[in-house]
Coordinates of C-alpha atoms in Angstrom, one line a residue:
X1432 CA 35.3 -8.0 -53.9
X1433 CA 38.3 -8.6 -55.5
X1434 CA 40.5 -8.1 -52.5
X1435 CA 38.1 -11.2 -50.5
X1436 CA 38.0 -13.3 -53.6
X1437 CA 41.7 -13.4 -54.1
X1438 CA 42.0 -13.9 -50.1
X1439 CA 39.7 -16.7 -50.5
X1440 CA 41.4 -18.3 -53.0
X1441 CA 44.3 -18.3 -51.0
X1442 CA 43.0 -20.0 -47.8
X1443 CA 43.6 -17.2 -45.4
X1444 CA 40.2 -17.4 -43.9
X1445 CA 37.6 -15.4 -44.0
X1446 CA 37.8 -12.2 -42.6
X1447 CA 35.2 -9.8 -40.4
X1448 CA 33.9 -6.6 -42.6
X1449 CA 34.1 -3.6 -41.2
X1450 CA 32.4 0.0 -41.2
X1451 CA 33.2 2.0 -43.7
X1452 CA 33.1 4.9 -41.4
X1453 CA 33.5 5.2 -37.7
X1454 CA 31.5 8.7 -38.2
X1455 CA 28.8 8.9 -35.7
X1456 CA 30.1 5.2 -33.8
X1457 CA 29.8 5.3 -29.9
X1458 CA 32.6 2.9 -30.4
X1459 CA 36.1 3.4 -31.6
X1460 CA 37.3 1.3 -34.5
X1461 CA 40.0 -1.1 -34.5
X1462 CA 41.4 -2.4 -37.5
X1463 CA 42.0 -6.4 -37.8
X1464 CA 45.8 -7.1 -38.9
X1465 CA 45.8 -9.7 -41.0
X1466 CA 49.7 -11.4 -41.8
X1467 CA 50.4 -11.3 -44.7
X1468 CA 53.5 -14.2 -45.8
X1469 CA 55.0 -13.3 -49.0
X1470 CA 56.2 -16.9 -49.6
X1471 CA 53.4 -18.3 -49.9
X1472 CA 52.5 -16.6 -53.4
X1473 CA 55.2 -19.0 -55.1
X1474 CA 53.8 -22.2 -53.8
X1475 CA 52.5 -23.8 -56.5
X1476 CA 48.8 -25.2 -56.3
X1477 CA 48.3 -28.2 -57.6
X1478 CA 44.5 -28.2 -56.2
X1479 CA 43.4 -26.2 -59.6
X1480 CA 44.8 -28.7 -63.2
X1481 CA 44.0 -25.2 -65.5
X1482 CA 46.1 -22.9 -62.7
X1483 CA 49.2 -22.1 -64.2
X1484 CA 52.3 -22.7 -62.0
X1485 CA 54.8 -20.2 -63.9
X1486 CA 55.2 -16.7 -63.7
X1487 CA 53.9 -15.3 -61.2
X1488 CA 54.7 -11.8 -59.5
X1489 CA 53.8 -10.3 -56.4
X1490 CA 53.4 -6.9 -56.4
X1491 CA 53.5 -4.0 -53.5
X1492 CA 50.5 -2.7 -52.3
X1493 CA 51.3 0.3 -51.2
X1494 CA 49.0 1.3 -48.0
X1495 CA 45.7 3.7 -48.8
X1496 CA 46.3 5.3 -45.8
X1497 CA 49.4 6.9 -47.2
X1498 CA 47.7 8.6 -50.1
X1499 CA 45.0 9.9 -47.3
X1500 CA 42.3 8.7 -49.1
X1501 CA 40.9 5.5 -47.1
X1502 CA 39.0 5.7 -43.9
X1503 CA 40.8 2.7 -42.6
X1504 CA 43.4 3.9 -39.7
X1505 CA 47.0 2.8 -39.2
X1506 CA 47.2 0.9 -35.9
X1507 CA 50.6 0.8 -34.6
X1508 CA 49.2 1.1 -31.1
X1509 CA 50.6 -2.6 -30.2
X1510 CA 53.5 -1.6 -32.5
X1511 CA 54.2 -4.8 -34.7
X1512 CA 54.6 -4.0 -37.9
X1513 CA 53.0 -6.7 -40.8
X1514 CA 54.6 -6.6 -44.5
X1515 CA 52.5 -4.8 -47.4
X1516 CA 49.8 -7.2 -49.2
X1517 CA 51.1 -8.1 -52.2
X1518 CA 48.6 -8.9 -55.6
X1519 CA 49.2 -9.4 -58.7
X1520 CA 49.1 -6.3 -60.6
X1521 CA 46.1 -6.6 -63.1
X1522 CA 45.8 -3.6 -64.1
X1523 CA 49.8 -2.4 -65.1
X1524 CA 51.1 -6.1 -65.6
X1525 CA 49.7 -6.7 -69.2
X1526 CA 51.9 -3.8 -70.8
X1527 CA 54.8 -5.5 -68.8
X1528 CA 53.8 -8.8 -69.4
X1529 CA 50.7 -9.9 -71.5
X1530 CA 51.5 -13.7 -70.4
X1531 CA 52.0 -12.5 -66.8
X1532 CA 48.3 -11.0 -66.9
X1533 CA 46.5 -13.8 -68.7
X1534 CA 47.6 -15.8 -66.4
X1535 CA 46.5 -13.6 -63.5
X1536 CA 43.1 -13.0 -65.1
X1537 CA 42.8 -17.1 -65.4
X1538 CA 43.9 -17.0 -61.6
X1539 CA 41.2 -14.2 -59.8
X1540 CA 38.1 -15.5 -62.5
X1541 CA 35.3 -18.3 -61.9
X1542 CA 34.3 -19.9 -64.4
X1543 CA 31.0 -19.4 -66.1
X1544 CA 29.8 -22.3 -65.6
X1545 CA 30.3 -22.1 -61.8
X1546 CA 28.6 -18.2 -62.0
X1547 CA 25.5 -20.1 -64.0
X1548 CA 25.0 -22.6 -61.6
X1549 CA 25.3 -19.8 -59.0
X1550 CA 22.8 -18.2 -60.2
X1551 CA 20.4 -20.9 -60.6
X1552 CA 21.4 -21.5 -57.0
X1553 CA 20.0 -18.1 -56.1
X1554 CA 17.2 -18.1 -58.0
X1555 CA 16.0 -22.1 -57.5
X1556 CA 16.4 -20.6 -53.7
X1557 CA 14.5 -18.2 -54.5
X1558 CA 11.7 -20.0 -56.4
X1559 CA 12.0 -22.5 -53.1
X1560 CA 12.1 -19.5 -50.3
X1561 CA 9.3 -17.5 -52.0
X1562 CA 7.4 -20.9 -52.6
X1563 CA 7.5 -21.7 -48.9
X1564 CA 6.5 -18.5 -48.2
X1565 CA 3.4 -18.3 -49.7
X1566 CA 2.7 -21.3 -48.7
X1567 CA 3.5 -20.2 -45.2
X1568 CA 0.9 -18.3 -45.5
X1569 CA -1.2 -20.0 -47.1
X1570 CA -1.6 -22.1 -43.7
X1571 CA -1.0 -19.6 -41.6
X1572 CA -4.9 -17.9 -43.1
X1573 CA -6.4 -21.3 -43.0
X1574 CA -5.4 -22.0 -39.5
X1575 CA -6.3 -18.1 -38.6
X1576 CA -9.8 -19.1 -40.3
X1577 CA -10.3 -22.4 -39.2
X1578 CA -9.6 -21.5 -35.7
X1579 CA -11.8 -18.3 -36.3
X1580 CA -14.7 -21.4 -37.0
X1581 CA -14.5 -23.2 -34.7
X1582 CA -14.5 -20.4 -32.3
X1583 CA -17.2 -19.1 -33.1
X1584 CA -19.0 -22.3 -33.7
X1585 CA -18.1 -23.0 -30.2
X1586 CA -19.6 -19.8 -28.5
X1587 CA -22.7 -20.1 -30.4
X1588 CA -22.6 -24.1 -29.3
X1589 CA -22.1 -22.8 -25.6
X1590 CA -24.6 -19.8 -26.6
X1591 CA -27.5 -22.7 -27.4
X1592 CA -26.3 -25.0 -24.6
X1593 CA -27.1 -21.9 -22.3
X1594 CA -29.7 -20.9 -23.2
X1595 CA -31.0 -24.6 -23.4
X1596 CA -30.1 -24.6 -19.6
X1597 CA -31.9 -21.4 -18.6
X1598 CA -34.9 -22.9 -20.3
X1599 CA -34.7 -26.3 -17.8
X1600 CA -33.6 -23.9 -14.6
X1601 CA -36.7 -21.8 -16.0
X1602 CA -39.0 -24.6 -16.4
X1603 CA -37.8 -26.0 -13.1
X1604 CA -38.1 -22.1 -11.5
X1605 CA -41.6 -22.4 -12.6
X1606 CA -42.6 -26.0 -11.6
X1607 CA -41.5 -24.5 -8.3
X1608 CA -42.8 -21.6 -7.9
X1609 CA -46.4 -23.4 -8.7
X1610 CA -45.8 -26.1 -6.3
X1611 CA -44.6 -23.5 -3.2
X1612 CA -47.4 -21.4 -4.2
X1613 CA -50.1 -24.9 -4.0
X1614 CA -48.1 -25.7 -0.6
X1615 CA -48.9 -22.5 0.6
X1616 CA -52.9 -22.1 -0.3
X1617 CA -52.3 -26.2 1.3
X1618 CA -51.0 -25.2 4.6
X1619 CA -53.0 -22.5 4.6
X1620 CA -56.3 -24.6 4.5
X1621 CA -54.6 -27.5 7.4
X1622 CA -54.5 -24.6 9.4
X1623 CA -57.8 -23.2 9.0
X1624 CA -58.8 -27.1 9.6
X1625 CA -56.1 -27.0 12.6
X1626 CA -58.2 -24.3 14.6
X1627 CA -61.4 -26.1 13.7
X1628 CA -60.3 -28.8 15.2
X1629 CA -59.0 -26.9 18.3
X1630 CA -62.6 -25.5 18.1
X1631 CA -64.4 -28.8 17.9
X1632 CA -62.4 -30.2 21.0
X1633 CA -63.2 -26.7 22.8
X1634 CA -66.9 -27.4 22.0
X1635 CA -67.1 -30.2 23.3
X1636 CA -66.8 -29.6 27.1
X1637 CA -70.4 -27.6 26.7
X1638 CA -71.9 -30.5 25.9
X1639 CA -69.5 -32.9 28.4
X1640 CA -70.4 -31.0 30.9
X1641 CA -74.2 -30.5 30.8
X1642 CA -74.3 -34.2 30.7
X1643 CA -72.1 -35.1 33.6
X1644 CA -74.5 -32.1 35.8
X1645 CA -77.9 -33.7 34.3
X1646 CA -76.5 -37.1 35.7
X1647 CA -75.5 -35.3 39.5
X1648 CA -79.2 -33.8 40.0
X1649 CA -80.6 -36.9 38.4
X1650 CA -78.7 -38.7 41.8
X1651 CA -81.2 -36.5 43.6
X1652 CA -84.6 -38.8 43.0
X1653 CA -85.7 -40.4 45.9
X1654 CA -86.9 -44.2 46.6
X1655 CA -88.5 -46.1 44.0
X1656 CA -87.8 -43.4 41.5
X1657 CA -84.1 -43.9 41.8
X1658 CA -84.4 -46.2 38.8
X1659 CA -81.0 -46.8 36.1
X1660 CA -83.7 -45.7 33.4
X1661 CA -83.6 -45.0 29.2
X1662 CA -82.7 -41.7 30.3
X1663 CA -79.9 -42.3 32.7
X1664 CA -78.5 -44.9 30.1
X1665 CA -78.2 -42.2 27.2
X1666 CA -76.7 -39.4 29.1
X1667 CA -74.3 -42.4 30.5
X1668 CA -73.7 -43.6 26.3
X1669 CA -73.7 -39.7 26.2
X1670 CA -70.9 -38.8 28.3
X1671 CA -69.0 -42.1 26.7
X1672 CA -69.5 -41.1 22.7
X1673 CA -68.2 -37.3 23.5
X1674 CA -65.2 -38.5 25.8
X1675 CA -64.8 -40.5 22.5
X1676 CA -64.9 -37.8 20.0
X1677 CA -63.1 -35.3 22.1
X1678 CA -60.0 -38.3 21.7
X1679 CA -60.2 -39.1 17.9
X1680 CA -60.9 -35.6 17.1
X1681 CA -57.5 -34.8 19.9
X1682 CA -56.3 -38.0 17.2
X1683 CA -56.4 -35.6 14.2
X1684 CA -55.1 -32.8 15.8
X1685 CA -52.0 -34.4 16.3
X1686 CA -51.5 -35.8 13.0
X1687 CA -52.7 -32.1 11.4
X1688 CA -49.8 -31.0 13.1
X1689 CA -47.6 -33.5 12.3
X1690 CA -48.6 -33.1 8.7
X1691 CA -48.5 -28.8 9.4
X1692 CA -44.6 -29.7 10.1
X1693 CA -43.7 -31.7 7.4
X1694 CA -45.7 -29.3 5.2
X1695 CA -43.7 -26.0 6.5
X1696 CA -40.3 -28.7 6.0
X1697 CA -41.2 -29.4 2.1
X1698 CA -41.6 -25.3 2.2
X1699 CA -38.5 -24.7 3.2
X1700 CA -37.1 -26.9 0.6
X1701 CA -38.8 -25.9 -2.5
X1702 CA -38.1 -22.1 -1.0
X1703 CA -34.1 -22.5 -0.6
X1704 CA -34.6 -24.2 -4.5
X1705 CA -36.2 -21.9 -6.0
X1706 CA -33.4 -19.5 -4.9
X1707 CA -30.8 -21.6 -5.8
X1708 CA -32.6 -21.3 -9.1
X1709 CA -33.1 -17.6 -9.0
X1710 CA -29.4 -17.0 -8.9
X1711 CA -28.5 -19.5 -11.1
X1712 CA -31.1 -18.1 -13.5
X1713 CA -29.6 -14.7 -13.5
X1714 CA -25.4 -16.2 -13.7
X1715 CA -26.2 -17.7 -17.0
X1716 CA -28.7 -15.4 -18.0
X1717 CA -25.6 -12.5 -18.0
X1718 CA -23.5 -15.7 -19.4
X1719 CA -25.6 -15.7 -22.1
X1720 CA -25.5 -12.3 -22.7
X1721 CA -21.9 -12.1 -23.1
X1722 CA -19.5 -11.0 -26.0
X1723 CA -16.0 -10.3 -26.9
X1724 CA -17.3 -6.9 -26.8
X1725 CA -18.6 -7.6 -23.4
X1726 CA -17.3 -5.3 -20.7
X1727 CA -15.3 -6.6 -16.9
X1728 CA -13.9 -9.4 -19.7
X1729 CA -11.0 -10.9 -18.0
X1730 CA -8.2 -13.8 -17.2
X1731 CA -8.9 -16.7 -15.1
X1732 CA -5.3 -18.7 -15.4
X1733 CA -6.8 -22.4 -14.6
X1734 CA -9.8 -22.3 -14.2
X1735 CA -11.0 -24.9 -16.3
X1736 CA -8.9 -27.3 -15.1
X1737 CA -11.3 -26.8 -11.5
X1738 CA -14.3 -28.6 -10.9
X1739 CA -16.5 -27.1 -8.1
X1740 CA -19.4 -29.1 -9.4
X1741 CA -21.8 -31.0 -7.1
X1742 CA -23.6 -32.7 -9.6
X1743 CA -24.5 -33.7 -12.9
X1744 CA -27.4 -32.7 -14.7
X1745 CA -29.7 -36.0 -14.4
X1746 CA -29.0 -36.0 -10.7
X1747 CA -29.9 -31.6 -10.7
X1748 CA -33.3 -32.4 -12.8
X1749 CA -34.0 -35.2 -10.3
X1750 CA -33.4 -33.7 -7.1
X1751 CA -35.6 -31.0 -8.2
X1752 CA -38.7 -34.0 -9.5
X1753 CA -38.1 -35.2 -6.5
X1754 CA -38.8 -32.2 -4.1
X1755 CA -41.6 -31.4 -6.4
X1756 CA -43.2 -35.1 -5.9
X1757 CA -42.5 -34.5 -2.1
X1758 CA -44.1 -31.5 -1.7
X1759 CA -47.3 -32.9 -3.4
X1760 CA -47.0 -36.0 -1.3
X1761 CA -47.0 -33.4 1.7
X1762 CA -50.1 -32.1 -0.3
X1763 CA -52.0 -35.4 -1.4
X1764 CA -51.2 -36.2 2.8
X1765 CA -52.7 -32.9 3.9
X1766 CA -56.0 -33.0 1.6
X1767 CA -56.5 -36.4 3.1
X1768 CA -56.2 -35.0 6.5
X1769 CA -58.4 -32.6 5.8
X1770 CA -60.7 -34.6 4.6
X1771 CA -60.7 -37.5 7.1
X1772 CA -60.4 -34.7 9.7
X1773 CA -63.6 -32.9 8.0
X1774 CA -65.6 -36.3 8.0
X1775 CA -64.5 -36.7 11.9
X1776 CA -65.6 -33.7 12.6
X1777 CA -69.0 -34.0 10.9
X1778 CA -69.5 -37.8 12.1
X1779 CA -68.8 -36.8 15.5
X1780 CA -71.1 -34.0 15.4
X1781 CA -73.7 -36.2 14.0
X1782 CA -73.1 -38.6 16.8
X1783 CA -73.3 -35.8 19.4
X1784 CA -76.7 -34.7 18.3
X1785 CA -78.0 -38.3 17.9
X1786 CA -76.9 -38.5 21.8
X1787 CA -78.1 -35.3 22.4
X1788 CA -81.6 -36.1 20.7
X1789 CA -82.2 -39.6 22.3
X1790 CA -81.2 -38.1 25.9
X1791 CA -83.5 -35.5 24.9
X1792 CA -86.1 -38.2 24.2
X1793 CA -85.3 -40.3 26.6
X1794 CA -86.2 -37.4 29.1
X1795 CA -88.9 -36.1 27.5
X1796 CA -90.3 -39.4 27.4
X1797 CA -89.3 -40.3 31.1
X1798 CA -91.3 -37.0 32.6
X1799 CA -94.4 -37.7 29.5
X1800 CA -94.1 -41.0 32.1
X1801 CA -93.5 -39.4 35.2
X1802 CA -96.3 -36.5 34.2
X1803 CA -99.1 -39.8 33.2
X1804 CA -98.4 -41.1 36.6
X1805 CA -98.4 -38.0 38.2
X1806 CA -102.3 -37.5 37.2
X1807 CA -103.4 -40.6 37.1
X1808 CA -102.5 -40.3 41.2
X1809 CA -104.0 -37.2 41.0
X1810 CA -106.9 -38.4 40.0
X1811 CA -107.2 -40.9 42.2
X1812 CA -108.9 -43.9 42.2
X1813 CA -111.7 -42.6 39.7
X1814 CA -109.1 -41.4 36.8
X1815 CA -107.8 -44.7 36.8
X1816 CA -109.7 -46.1 34.7
X1817 CA -108.7 -42.9 32.4
X1818 CA -105.2 -43.4 32.6
X1819 CA -105.3 -46.9 31.7
X1820 CA -106.8 -45.8 28.7
X1821 CA -103.9 -43.4 28.0
X1822 CA -101.8 -45.7 28.2
X1823 CA -103.3 -48.1 26.0
X1824 CA -103.9 -45.2 23.5
X1825 CA -100.1 -44.8 24.2
X1826 CA -99.4 -48.4 23.6
X1827 CA -101.2 -48.4 20.3
X1828 CA -99.3 -45.4 19.2
X1829 CA -95.9 -47.0 19.7
X1830 CA -97.8 -50.2 17.8
X1831 CA -98.8 -48.1 15.3
X1832 CA -95.2 -46.3 14.8
X1833 CA -94.1 -49.7 14.8
X1834 CA -96.3 -51.0 11.4
X1835 CA -94.9 -48.1 10.3
X1836 CA -91.1 -48.9 10.2
X1837 CA -92.1 -51.6 8.7
X1838 CA -92.2 -50.0 5.2
X1839 CA -89.0 -49.2 5.6
X1840 CA -87.5 -52.4 6.3
X1841 CA -89.3 -53.4 3.5
X1842 CA -87.4 -51.1 0.9
X1843 CA -84.2 -51.9 2.7
X1844 CA -84.9 -55.7 2.1
X1845 CA -86.4 -54.6 -1.3
X1846 CA -83.2 -53.0 -2.7
X1847 CA -80.7 -55.2 -0.9
X1848 CA -82.5 -58.4 -2.6
X1849 CA -82.8 -56.8 -6.0
X1850 CA -78.5 -55.9 -6.0
X1851 CA -77.6 -59.9 -5.5
X1852 CA -78.7 -60.1 -8.7
X1853 CA -76.1 -57.9 -10.7
X1854 CA -73.6 -59.9 -12.6
X1855 CA -70.7 -61.2 -12.5
X1856 CA -67.7 -58.6 -10.9
X1857 CA -70.3 -55.7 -10.7
X1858 CA -72.0 -58.0 -7.9
X1859 CA -69.3 -55.7 -4.9
X1860 CA -69.6 -55.1 -1.8
X1861 CA -69.7 -51.3 -2.3
X1862 CA -70.9 -48.3 0.0
X1863 CA -74.4 -48.6 -1.2
X1864 CA -74.3 -52.6 0.0
X1865 CA -73.1 -51.5 3.2
X1866 CA -75.6 -48.6 4.2
X1867 CA -78.3 -50.9 3.3
X1868 CA -76.8 -53.5 5.5
X1869 CA -76.7 -50.8 7.9
X1870 CA -79.8 -49.5 7.3
X1871 CA -81.4 -52.3 8.3
X1872 CA -79.8 -53.0 11.9
X1873 CA -80.0 -49.2 12.4
X1874 CA -84.2 -50.2 11.5
X1875 CA -84.4 -53.1 13.4
X1876 CA -82.7 -51.9 16.6
X1877 CA -85.1 -48.5 16.6
X1878 CA -87.8 -51.6 16.1
X1879 CA -86.5 -53.3 19.4
X1880 CA -86.6 -49.9 21.2
X1881 CA -89.9 -48.7 20.3
X1882 CA -90.5 -52.6 21.5
X1883 CA -88.7 -52.0 24.1
X1884 CA -90.4 -48.8 25.2
X1885 CA -93.9 -50.3 24.3
X1886 CA -93.0 -53.9 26.9
X1887 CA -92.3 -50.4 29.1
X1888 CA -96.1 -49.1 28.5
X1889 CA -97.7 -52.4 28.8
X1890 CA -95.6 -52.7 31.9
X1891 CA -96.5 -49.5 33.3
X1892 CA -99.7 -50.3 32.4
X1893 CA -100.0 -53.3 34.6
X1894 CA -98.3 -51.4 37.5
X1895 CA -101.1 -49.0 37.7
X1896 CA -103.4 -51.5 37.8
X1897 CA -101.7 -53.7 40.7
X1898 CA -100.9 -50.0 42.8
X1899 CA -103.9 -48.6 42.9
X1900 CA -104.0 -48.6 46.6
X1901 CA -100.3 -47.4 46.4
X1902 CA -101.0 -43.9 44.9
X1903 CA -101.0 -41.6 47.7
X1904 CA -96.9 -42.3 48.8
X1905 CA -96.4 -42.9 45.1
X1906 CA -97.3 -39.7 44.1
X1907 CA -95.4 -37.3 45.8
X1908 CA -92.4 -39.1 44.4
X1909 CA -93.3 -38.8 41.2
X1910 CA -93.7 -35.3 41.9
X1911 CA -90.3 -35.0 43.1
X1912 CA -88.7 -37.0 39.9
X1913 CA -90.9 -34.3 37.4
X1914 CA -89.6 -31.6 38.2
X1915 CA -85.9 -32.9 38.4
X1916 CA -86.4 -34.1 35.0
X1917 CA -88.6 -31.3 33.7
X1918 CA -87.0 -28.3 35.8
X1919 CA -83.7 -29.5 36.2
X1920 CA -82.6 -31.9 33.6
X1921 CA -84.5 -30.6 31.0
X1922 CA -83.5 -26.8 31.8
X1923 CA -80.2 -27.4 31.0
X1924 CA -80.6 -29.6 27.9
X1925 CA -83.2 -27.1 25.9
X1926 CA -80.1 -25.4 23.6
X1927 CA -77.4 -27.4 21.9
X1928 CA -74.4 -25.7 23.4
X1929 CA -72.5 -26.5 20.0
X1930 CA -71.7 -24.0 18.5
X1931 CA -72.8 -23.2 14.6
X1932 CA -68.6 -25.2 13.6
X1933 CA -71.0 -28.7 13.6
X1934 CA -72.9 -29.3 10.2
X1935 CA -75.8 -31.4 10.4

């Protein structure tokens, strides 16, 4: 230590310290050669005013290697000889010259002030480093706690949002599942309605064939019996009505098929969206159950920068709502179509039944007329008056029927007049008002028909009076007509050839 301090004062520069021993070292040790110039010790130094400038004596320092007490080997590999180190003799120099020893001691020591400042420097540096280290440790602990709290809060917030997302997906999944179930039920009902329409269209073929066959048989009448009577008119109207009904049912069937296609398209969208939501729900539930100790956790570098999303949350909910609304619209359209189809079927069945009944009544009435004419012809002249009496009786019955219809038309008129006294906006053209008008028109129509039939009876009564002499010829024609209407035509129309599908 003394040698190092002395060399620092001399300005020879700091030298690198070498290990005390090379034992156990794998690398050979080479001692640094420090050249010493003896003349440097005689220089007078003026940098330190307290240093004495005279009385210094250099002593020769014998290398320790000569006494074999040092681990420093002598290096003679380069063949350079150096002068021995010379230091002031502080041990024995005092016996030779005390002044010399004091001067050397002043030259080789620091001042107490420097020693104290150096110690204070070390103390202050140690205190500052300790305070800095403590502050850094506290800051590090705060950062760790803050990072832990923020990460835990972030995980809790993400878990809460995943739970909310699971609730949203579950809600829309349940809504879509319920809507899909209702749509499937509606599709099944619409398929049944389609089957009913197809069956109704096929069932119309029977009455249509019978009506055409009846017309064909009635063309076989002869002479004056080949008339365009009410029975034939009813048959023609029945054929036209059946064809119109068939067209209505076919048009409704086409709409039903189109609606079935639309419903199946909505069903496909619901099933696809339901499958996607179930898959997303499973993934979100798995993500919601993950924690820091779950298995299979991995790093995916840069995944937070990759955005594969195709929609926003609002667009997502709007898309699900739009699919459900479309399905509801299709269900409503299907329900309206089924109601319309049922109404058309009931209306068609009622029209068919009315046409069938009117034609049968007309045929029955015509047959009765022919039968009456036949009886009159068979009774010859003696029974002409009796036949006239029967016709008059029938006429009275018709008049009574016409008179009886006056009660019904009075009721309808009274209802219509009473409803005209409704106040303000209650005086509306509702279904009841239209029904009353239709009822009055129907009664007038039926009364006109009965008047027409009554007129025919009266004409027939007059014809009987005028054609008393032509009874024999006319008798054969009427027998033939009676056979056609009663046996051929009415024989085909005894049973209504329509399935119980039609409700009346």
